[in-house]
């Protein structure tokens, strides 16, 4: 009888199946540690206020690379290093101008900004009539002769009805990305795009746009939602007014930049890697606080939490600060190429790139076994507001690892406020709440702890 | 065979068991309607900016009563009326003063505010030495002779570790409520209380405090967290410095005030009532945006949504704007007394009094049948971020209905930011996000729709 109990005891104490009571205690300590450390919040303040917006190829991006490396070194993480890569480079140039000219000789300024990677108007700017359309579809249905030599104003109003604002974004972002191509093929000479946000404010939102080499590259501008409403009202009253647009933005030669990497080396299987990540570059008009300073802080804080709590992982936990998510994803591509070449074994890659608001779940890209395993952790997260364990997209930078068979997870956070800030001058440090940021670190650290302990094989 | 299908069809079309596919469509339309209406956000702006802080008995509180009544009338709701009651009345008086006097003759000002219902220091103020304690327990352990004639500084630091910030509040609020009583019994002449918030900032947070008639009523002040940290550092360096405190706040004679009520009359059982509610009064130093302007807007918007979507309820949906949650809960008490006298049948009462952030669940006070029934609605809410259906506290104002056997539900929202604003000058309109506010209305309207349709009896 004693032997029977001994066997039971040994079974219980060595069992590797989830959940164990001890896990709840560890995860409680992870949350407590995250909520009591001001490091991530203070680091985010530094990145936002002392470095600021940091589009790839810029001086600020280079500064941010050096700064993140020094942060990782100061924590004493293992194997801190840079991974060199080439990035496209683009300069916004002088403050953009948009000025309406009316029949009666009066004028009115509108606040605009160039959309990312747009060509400029040239020093002299351009002045033409405007055609307002709702979206790409409405443009296609216009009399094409009418479009020639005009400026197309895409006034696609983002829809309030979506619960998840990323659905709103997907629905509304088309003109920003493809609007210049579509307008150029019909002979338009510039485009103005309503900002993709549900907030009624005066911030123009930038973001990436595309050209094709077979068509003339025409300048693209973003206008705030309030500005777009005003422009639309003006065009209703005076359809023939002209607008003067000027931007001196331009693409520069490609430039050297870097991913930044640091690790906590695994005890049992140091060759097996779990990646936590965010992207270090941001658009230039704001501070890149939610997009994606928060993700960078989450990743660094996961390693800090492990070290602070003396949790020595079985596998290596690697933080990657990806360069160039916003423009051409060179950092993510380079990282995946390197993994392919070296044959490094990755268990999974996790990315935080949806802002620093309250975490709510994980979006899992992987096979059914991976999804089932991550779902088996669900109960332990319920008390921490994490209730969404969904099959879905992981993250832009880590998506390049999927073709190597490496699964990925994207943090899901409360999306309601995200697009109030996204790609705009409004994406500043003050818009990130300390506790909400800390909870993101805790959520990812807890997930990493469980994956590291239990692996991703069933059961 | 045809008859069989007919019976099945009739069964399906008249079945009253949950869930039905149609419910998902209705709830989707409720969310879409809420997210597309700017009424609640614009109304909140008016309440905050044109009326402002509105402690019961004040001119602002009276203005807010008239304004809410006019809003309900303008919507054309049924049976709009005031319910008269008496409230305590308190005047803050002149801007409070706190000034440190050092041995070397220098001085330093600190930002403080009187705690709600505190007595004043008198015109001349008072100037004494300070004893810093952590909390009520530490005070009890002090040499009582030492306390006499001194000012007690309760510097209880709110704990970061709690996931739900209401747990932090419960843990830390003791000195604010009871600190003056405890200090007075040992002969202290005033108290200064560290603000109950996890935010490091310069806002003193007020709130209610208690006295007992058997002890001298001594003045109580709140100091911001930054101010408390500074005061603590100063006391470490110079324990014998003195502080001058001055407040001219005082209690005034009781005053007439009102709950404000409006309804959508039920079609089948108009005598059965479902209450949606918030409280109209707020502390005076901020705008009462999250506490509880948001709850008032939620309640009004539930009725607006029903009317806008032409959903005619089976039972009467009644909105109650309770007066005086913050001081003596006279509005909630009066309402319950009236229900008891008239014998009005209430199915349930719902209150929103935890701010205007993203809704996450419902806290249910009721018997097992009620809790099981509300839980049966759970699945339909999952896609809207509502995942907590917990047995627990409902709301201060509706709690008086429980002794009449009426169950209650409190909205649960993301609590992370709430105490950054709570009872402070920082509780302003700008701190409420439009979509987060709208989602609260949608969540409650959806719950009311389901309760109205299916009742609270099992199955």
Short mmCIF file of N, CA and C in Angstrom, two decimals, chain B residues 321-421:
data_model
loop_
_atom_site.label_atom_id
_atom_site.label_comp_id
_atom_site.label_asym_id
_atom_site.label_seq_id
_atom_site.Cartn_x
_atom_site.Cartn_y
_atom_site.Cartn_z
N UNK B 321 -32.05 57.28 -13.21
CA UNK B 321 -30.83 58.03 -12.88
C UNK B 321 -30.89 58.29 -11.39
N UNK B 322 -30.11 57.52 -10.63
CA UNK B 322 -30.15 57.65 -9.18
C UNK B 322 -29.39 58.88 -8.72
N UNK B 323 -29.97 59.60 -7.78
CA UNK B 323 -29.26 60.71 -7.15
C UNK B 323 -28.57 60.19 -5.89
N UNK B 324 -27.38 60.75 -5.63
CA UNK B 324 -26.69 60.51 -4.35
C UNK B 324 -26.23 59.08 -4.13
N UNK B 325 -25.44 58.58 -5.07
CA UNK B 325 -24.73 57.33 -4.78
C UNK B 325 -23.53 57.62 -3.90
N UNK B 326 -22.91 58.77 -4.12
CA UNK B 326 -21.59 59.01 -3.52
C UNK B 326 -21.63 59.28 -2.02
N UNK B 327 -22.71 59.87 -1.54
CA UNK B 327 -22.71 60.31 -0.14
C UNK B 327 -23.52 59.37 0.76
N UNK B 328 -24.82 59.30 0.55
CA UNK B 328 -25.64 58.52 1.49
C UNK B 328 -26.65 57.62 0.79
N UNK B 329 -26.53 57.50 -0.51
CA UNK B 329 -27.37 56.57 -1.28
C UNK B 329 -28.86 56.82 -1.04
N UNK B 330 -29.22 58.08 -0.92
CA UNK B 330 -30.63 58.39 -0.65
C UNK B 330 -31.51 58.03 -1.85
N UNK B 331 -30.95 58.17 -3.06
CA UNK B 331 -31.73 57.87 -4.26
C UNK B 331 -32.07 56.40 -4.36
N UNK B 332 -31.09 55.56 -4.12
CA UNK B 332 -31.31 54.11 -4.16
C UNK B 332 -32.27 53.67 -3.07
N UNK B 333 -32.08 54.26 -1.87
CA UNK B 333 -32.95 53.90 -0.75
C UNK B 333 -34.40 54.32 -1.03
N UNK B 334 -34.55 55.55 -1.53
CA UNK B 334 -35.88 56.08 -1.81
C UNK B 334 -36.59 55.23 -2.86
N UNK B 335 -35.83 54.85 -3.88
CA UNK B 335 -36.43 54.06 -4.95
C UNK B 335 -36.93 52.72 -4.40
N UNK B 336 -36.09 52.07 -3.59
CA UNK B 336 -36.48 50.77 -3.02
C UNK B 336 -37.68 50.90 -2.09
N UNK B 337 -37.69 51.97 -1.29
CA UNK B 337 -38.85 52.23 -0.42
C UNK B 337 -40.13 52.36 -1.24
N UNK B 338 -40.02 53.08 -2.34
CA UNK B 338 -41.18 53.30 -3.19
C UNK B 338 -41.68 51.99 -3.79
N UNK B 339 -40.73 51.18 -4.24
CA UNK B 339 -41.10 49.87 -4.81
C UNK B 339 -41.80 49.04 -3.73
N UNK B 340 -41.27 49.10 -2.53
CA UNK B 340 -41.86 48.31 -1.44
C UNK B 340 -43.29 48.78 -1.16
N UNK B 341 -43.48 50.10 -1.13
CA UNK B 341 -44.81 50.66 -0.85
C UNK B 341 -45.80 50.34 -1.95
N UNK B 342 -45.40 50.55 -3.18
CA UNK B 342 -46.33 50.39 -4.30
C UNK B 342 -46.50 48.93 -4.69
N UNK B 343 -45.53 48.10 -4.32
CA UNK B 343 -45.60 46.69 -4.70
C UNK B 343 -45.33 46.46 -6.18
N UNK B 344 -44.75 47.44 -6.86
CA UNK B 344 -44.39 47.27 -8.27
C UNK B 344 -43.55 46.02 -8.46
N UNK B 345 -43.85 45.26 -9.49
CA UNK B 345 -43.10 44.03 -9.72
C UNK B 345 -41.85 44.30 -10.57
N UNK B 346 -40.69 44.04 -10.00
CA UNK B 346 -39.44 44.21 -10.73
C UNK B 346 -38.85 42.85 -11.09
N UNK B 347 -38.56 42.66 -12.35
CA UNK B 347 -37.92 41.41 -12.77
C UNK B 347 -36.46 41.41 -12.34
N UNK B 348 -35.79 42.51 -12.62
CA UNK B 348 -34.37 42.64 -12.26
C UNK B 348 -33.98 44.11 -12.39
N UNK B 349 -32.91 44.49 -11.71
CA UNK B 349 -32.35 45.84 -11.87
C UNK B 349 -30.90 45.71 -12.29
N UNK B 350 -30.51 46.51 -13.27
CA UNK B 350 -29.14 46.49 -13.79
C UNK B 350 -28.52 47.86 -13.55
N UNK B 351 -27.29 47.88 -13.09
CA UNK B 351 -26.62 49.17 -12.89
C UNK B 351 -25.25 49.17 -13.56
N UNK B 352 -24.91 50.31 -14.14
CA UNK B 352 -23.57 50.53 -14.68
C UNK B 352 -22.91 51.60 -13.83
N UNK B 353 -21.93 51.21 -13.03
CA UNK B 353 -21.24 52.18 -12.17
C UNK B 353 -19.78 51.81 -11.98
N UNK B 354 -19.14 51.40 -13.06
CA UNK B 354 -17.72 51.07 -12.99
C UNK B 354 -16.95 51.73 -14.12
N UNK B 355 -17.56 52.74 -14.74
CA UNK B 355 -16.87 53.50 -15.77
C UNK B 355 -17.25 53.12 -17.18
N UNK B 356 -16.71 53.88 -18.12
CA UNK B 356 -17.10 53.74 -19.52
C UNK B 356 -16.11 52.99 -20.38
N UNK B 357 -15.28 52.15 -19.78
CA UNK B 357 -14.31 51.39 -20.57
C UNK B 357 -14.96 50.15 -21.19
N UNK B 358 -14.18 49.41 -21.95
CA UNK B 358 -14.70 48.26 -22.69
C UNK B 358 -15.39 47.25 -21.77
N UNK B 359 -16.66 46.93 -22.04
CA UNK B 359 -17.38 45.99 -21.18
C UNK B 359 -16.84 44.57 -21.32
N UNK B 360 -16.85 43.85 -20.21
CA UNK B 360 -16.27 42.51 -20.18
C UNK B 360 -17.16 41.47 -19.54
N UNK B 361 -18.25 41.90 -18.89
CA UNK B 361 -19.09 40.88 -18.27
C UNK B 361 -20.16 41.46 -17.39
N UNK B 362 -20.79 40.55 -16.65
CA UNK B 362 -21.88 40.93 -15.76
C UNK B 362 -21.67 40.27 -14.41
N UNK B 363 -21.82 41.04 -13.36
CA UNK B 363 -21.73 40.53 -12.00
C UNK B 363 -23.16 40.39 -11.48
N UNK B 364 -23.55 39.18 -11.14
CA UNK B 364 -24.96 38.86 -10.92
C UNK B 364 -25.23 38.59 -9.44
N UNK B 365 -26.17 39.34 -8.88
CA UNK B 365 -26.63 39.08 -7.52
C UNK B 365 -28.03 38.50 -7.62
N UNK B 366 -28.15 37.23 -7.30
CA UNK B 366 -29.47 36.59 -7.39
C UNK B 366 -29.36 35.14 -7.00
N UNK B 367 -30.49 34.45 -7.04
CA UNK B 367 -30.46 33.03 -6.69
C UNK B 367 -29.89 32.21 -7.84
N UNK B 368 -29.73 30.92 -7.60
CA UNK B 368 -29.08 30.06 -8.58
C UNK B 368 -29.83 30.03 -9.91
N UNK B 369 -31.16 30.13 -9.84
CA UNK B 369 -31.95 30.12 -11.07
C UNK B 369 -31.62 31.33 -11.93
N UNK B 370 -31.57 32.48 -11.29
CA UNK B 370 -31.24 33.72 -12.01
C UNK B 370 -29.84 33.62 -12.61
N UNK B 371 -28.91 33.16 -11.80
CA UNK B 371 -27.53 33.08 -12.27
C UNK B 371 -27.41 32.10 -13.43
N UNK B 372 -28.10 30.98 -13.33
CA UNK B 372 -28.06 29.99 -14.42
C UNK B 372 -28.68 30.57 -15.68
N UNK B 373 -29.78 31.31 -15.52
CA UNK B 373 -30.46 31.87 -16.69
C UNK B 373 -29.56 32.90 -17.39
N UNK B 374 -28.98 33.79 -16.62
CA UNK B 374 -28.10 34.80 -17.22
C UNK B 374 -26.91 34.10 -17.88
N UNK B 375 -26.40 33.06 -17.23
CA UNK B 375 -25.29 32.32 -17.82
C UNK B 375 -25.67 31.63 -19.12
N UNK B 376 -26.95 31.32 -19.28
CA UNK B 376 -27.37 30.65 -20.53
C UNK B 376 -27.25 31.59 -21.72
N UNK B 377 -27.08 32.88 -21.46
CA UNK B 377 -26.92 33.86 -22.56
C UNK B 377 -25.45 34.03 -22.96
N UNK B 378 -24.58 33.34 -22.25
CA UNK B 378 -23.14 33.60 -22.34
C UNK B 378 -22.58 33.51 -23.76
N UNK B 379 -22.94 32.43 -24.46
CA UNK B 379 -22.32 32.20 -25.77
C UNK B 379 -22.52 33.35 -26.74
N UNK B 380 -23.71 33.91 -26.69
CA UNK B 380 -24.05 34.95 -27.67
C UNK B 380 -23.21 36.21 -27.45
N UNK B 381 -22.67 36.37 -26.23
CA UNK B 381 -21.88 37.56 -25.91
C UNK B 381 -20.39 37.40 -26.21
N UNK B 382 -19.96 36.16 -26.42
CA UNK B 382 -18.51 35.90 -26.53
C UNK B 382 -17.85 36.73 -27.63
N UNK B 383 -18.53 36.86 -28.75
CA UNK B 383 -17.93 37.61 -29.87
C UNK B 383 -17.90 39.11 -29.64
N UNK B 384 -18.50 39.56 -28.54
CA UNK B 384 -18.51 40.99 -28.24
C UNK B 384 -17.65 41.31 -27.03
N UNK B 385 -16.73 40.40 -26.70
CA UNK B 385 -15.78 40.69 -25.62
C UNK B 385 -16.34 40.49 -24.22
N UNK B 386 -17.55 39.95 -24.12
CA UNK B 386 -18.20 39.78 -22.82
C UNK B 386 -18.03 38.33 -22.39
N UNK B 387 -17.16 38.09 -21.41
CA UNK B 387 -16.82 36.72 -21.04
C UNK B 387 -16.95 36.42 -19.56
N UNK B 388 -17.32 37.42 -18.76
CA UNK B 388 -17.41 37.19 -17.32
C UNK B 388 -18.87 37.24 -16.88
N UNK B 389 -19.39 36.11 -16.50
CA UNK B 389 -20.75 36.00 -15.95
C UNK B 389 -20.57 35.43 -14.56
N UNK B 390 -20.40 36.32 -13.60
CA UNK B 390 -19.99 35.87 -12.28
C UNK B 390 -21.05 36.21 -11.24
N UNK B 391 -21.13 35.37 -10.24
CA UNK B 391 -21.98 35.64 -9.08
C UNK B 391 -21.26 36.71 -8.27
N UNK B 392 -21.94 37.78 -7.95
CA UNK B 392 -21.24 38.82 -7.19
C UNK B 392 -22.12 40.02 -6.91
N UNK B 393 -21.46 41.12 -6.61
CA UNK B 393 -22.11 42.36 -6.25
C UNK B 393 -22.78 42.96 -7.49
N UNK B 394 -23.89 43.67 -7.29
CA UNK B 394 -24.58 44.26 -8.45
C UNK B 394 -24.21 45.74 -8.59
N UNK B 395 -24.71 46.56 -7.70
CA UNK B 395 -24.43 48.00 -7.76
C UNK B 395 -24.95 48.64 -6.49
N UNK B 396 -24.36 49.75 -6.10
CA UNK B 396 -24.71 50.37 -4.82
C UNK B 396 -26.19 50.75 -4.80
N UNK B 397 -26.64 51.44 -5.84
CA UNK B 397 -28.00 51.99 -5.81
C UNK B 397 -29.07 50.92 -5.89
N UNK B 398 -28.79 49.87 -6.66
CA UNK B 398 -29.81 48.82 -6.82
C UNK B 398 -29.73 47.78 -5.71
N UNK B 399 -28.68 47.87 -4.88
CA UNK B 399 -28.53 46.86 -3.82
C UNK B 399 -29.69 46.92 -2.82
N UNK B 400 -30.33 48.09 -2.70
CA UNK B 400 -31.44 48.22 -1.75
C UNK B 400 -32.68 47.45 -2.21
N UNK B 401 -32.69 47.08 -3.48
CA UNK B 401 -33.82 46.29 -4.00
C UNK B 401 -33.68 44.81 -3.64
N UNK B 402 -32.46 44.39 -3.32
CA UNK B 402 -32.24 42.96 -3.08
C UNK B 402 -33.03 42.46 -1.89
N UNK B 403 -33.18 43.32 -0.88
CA UNK B 403 -33.91 42.85 0.31
C UNK B 403 -35.40 42.65 0.01
N UNK B 404 -35.84 43.19 -1.13
CA UNK B 404 -37.21 42.93 -1.58
C UNK B 404 -37.27 41.69 -2.48
N UNK B 405 -36.14 41.01 -2.60
CA UNK B 405 -36.10 39.79 -3.41
C UNK B 405 -35.86 40.07 -4.89
N UNK B 406 -35.49 41.29 -5.21
CA UNK B 406 -35.25 41.64 -6.62
C UNK B 406 -33.77 41.43 -6.94
N UNK B 407 -33.47 40.60 -7.93
CA UNK B 407 -32.06 40.38 -8.27
C UNK B 407 -31.46 41.58 -8.98
N UNK B 408 -30.14 41.59 -9.08
CA UNK B 408 -29.46 42.72 -9.70
C UNK B 408 -28.25 42.28 -10.50
N UNK B 409 -27.87 43.12 -11.44
CA UNK B 409 -26.69 42.84 -12.26
C UNK B 409 -25.88 44.13 -12.39
N UNK B 410 -24.59 44.01 -12.17
CA UNK B 410 -23.68 45.13 -12.41
C UNK B 410 -22.86 44.86 -13.65
N UNK B 411 -22.76 45.86 -14.52
CA UNK B 411 -21.88 45.74 -15.67
C UNK B 411 -20.44 45.65 -15.17
N UNK B 412 -19.65 44.76 -15.79
CA UNK B 412 -18.21 44.70 -15.53
C UNK B 412 -17.50 45.27 -16.75
N UNK B 413 -16.61 46.21 -16.54
CA UNK B 413 -15.81 46.73 -17.66
C UNK B 413 -14.34 46.56 -17.33
N UNK B 414 -13.51 46.79 -18.32
CA UNK B 414 -12.05 46.75 -18.12
C UNK B 414 -11.70 47.75 -17.02
N UNK B 415 -11.12 47.29 -15.94
CA UNK B 415 -10.92 48.15 -14.77
C UNK B 415 -9.56 48.84 -14.74
N UNK B 416 -8.70 48.56 -15.72
CA UNK B 416 -7.30 48.98 -15.58
C UNK B 416 -7.12 50.49 -15.40
N UNK B 417 -7.88 51.29 -16.12
CA UNK B 417 -7.68 52.74 -16.07
C UNK B 417 -8.59 53.45 -15.07
N UNK B 418 -9.60 52.75 -14.55
CA UNK B 418 -10.67 53.40 -13.81
C UNK B 418 -10.18 54.27 -12.65
N UNK B 419 -9.26 53.74 -11.87
CA UNK B 419 -8.84 54.48 -10.68
C UNK B 419 -7.78 55.55 -10.98
N UNK B 420 -7.36 55.64 -12.24
CA UNK B 420 -6.57 56.80 -12.66
C UNK B 420 -7.44 58.06 -12.62
N UNK B 421 -8.75 57.86 -12.77
CA UNK B 421 -9.68 58.99 -12.91
C UNK B 421 -10.56 59.20 -11.67
#
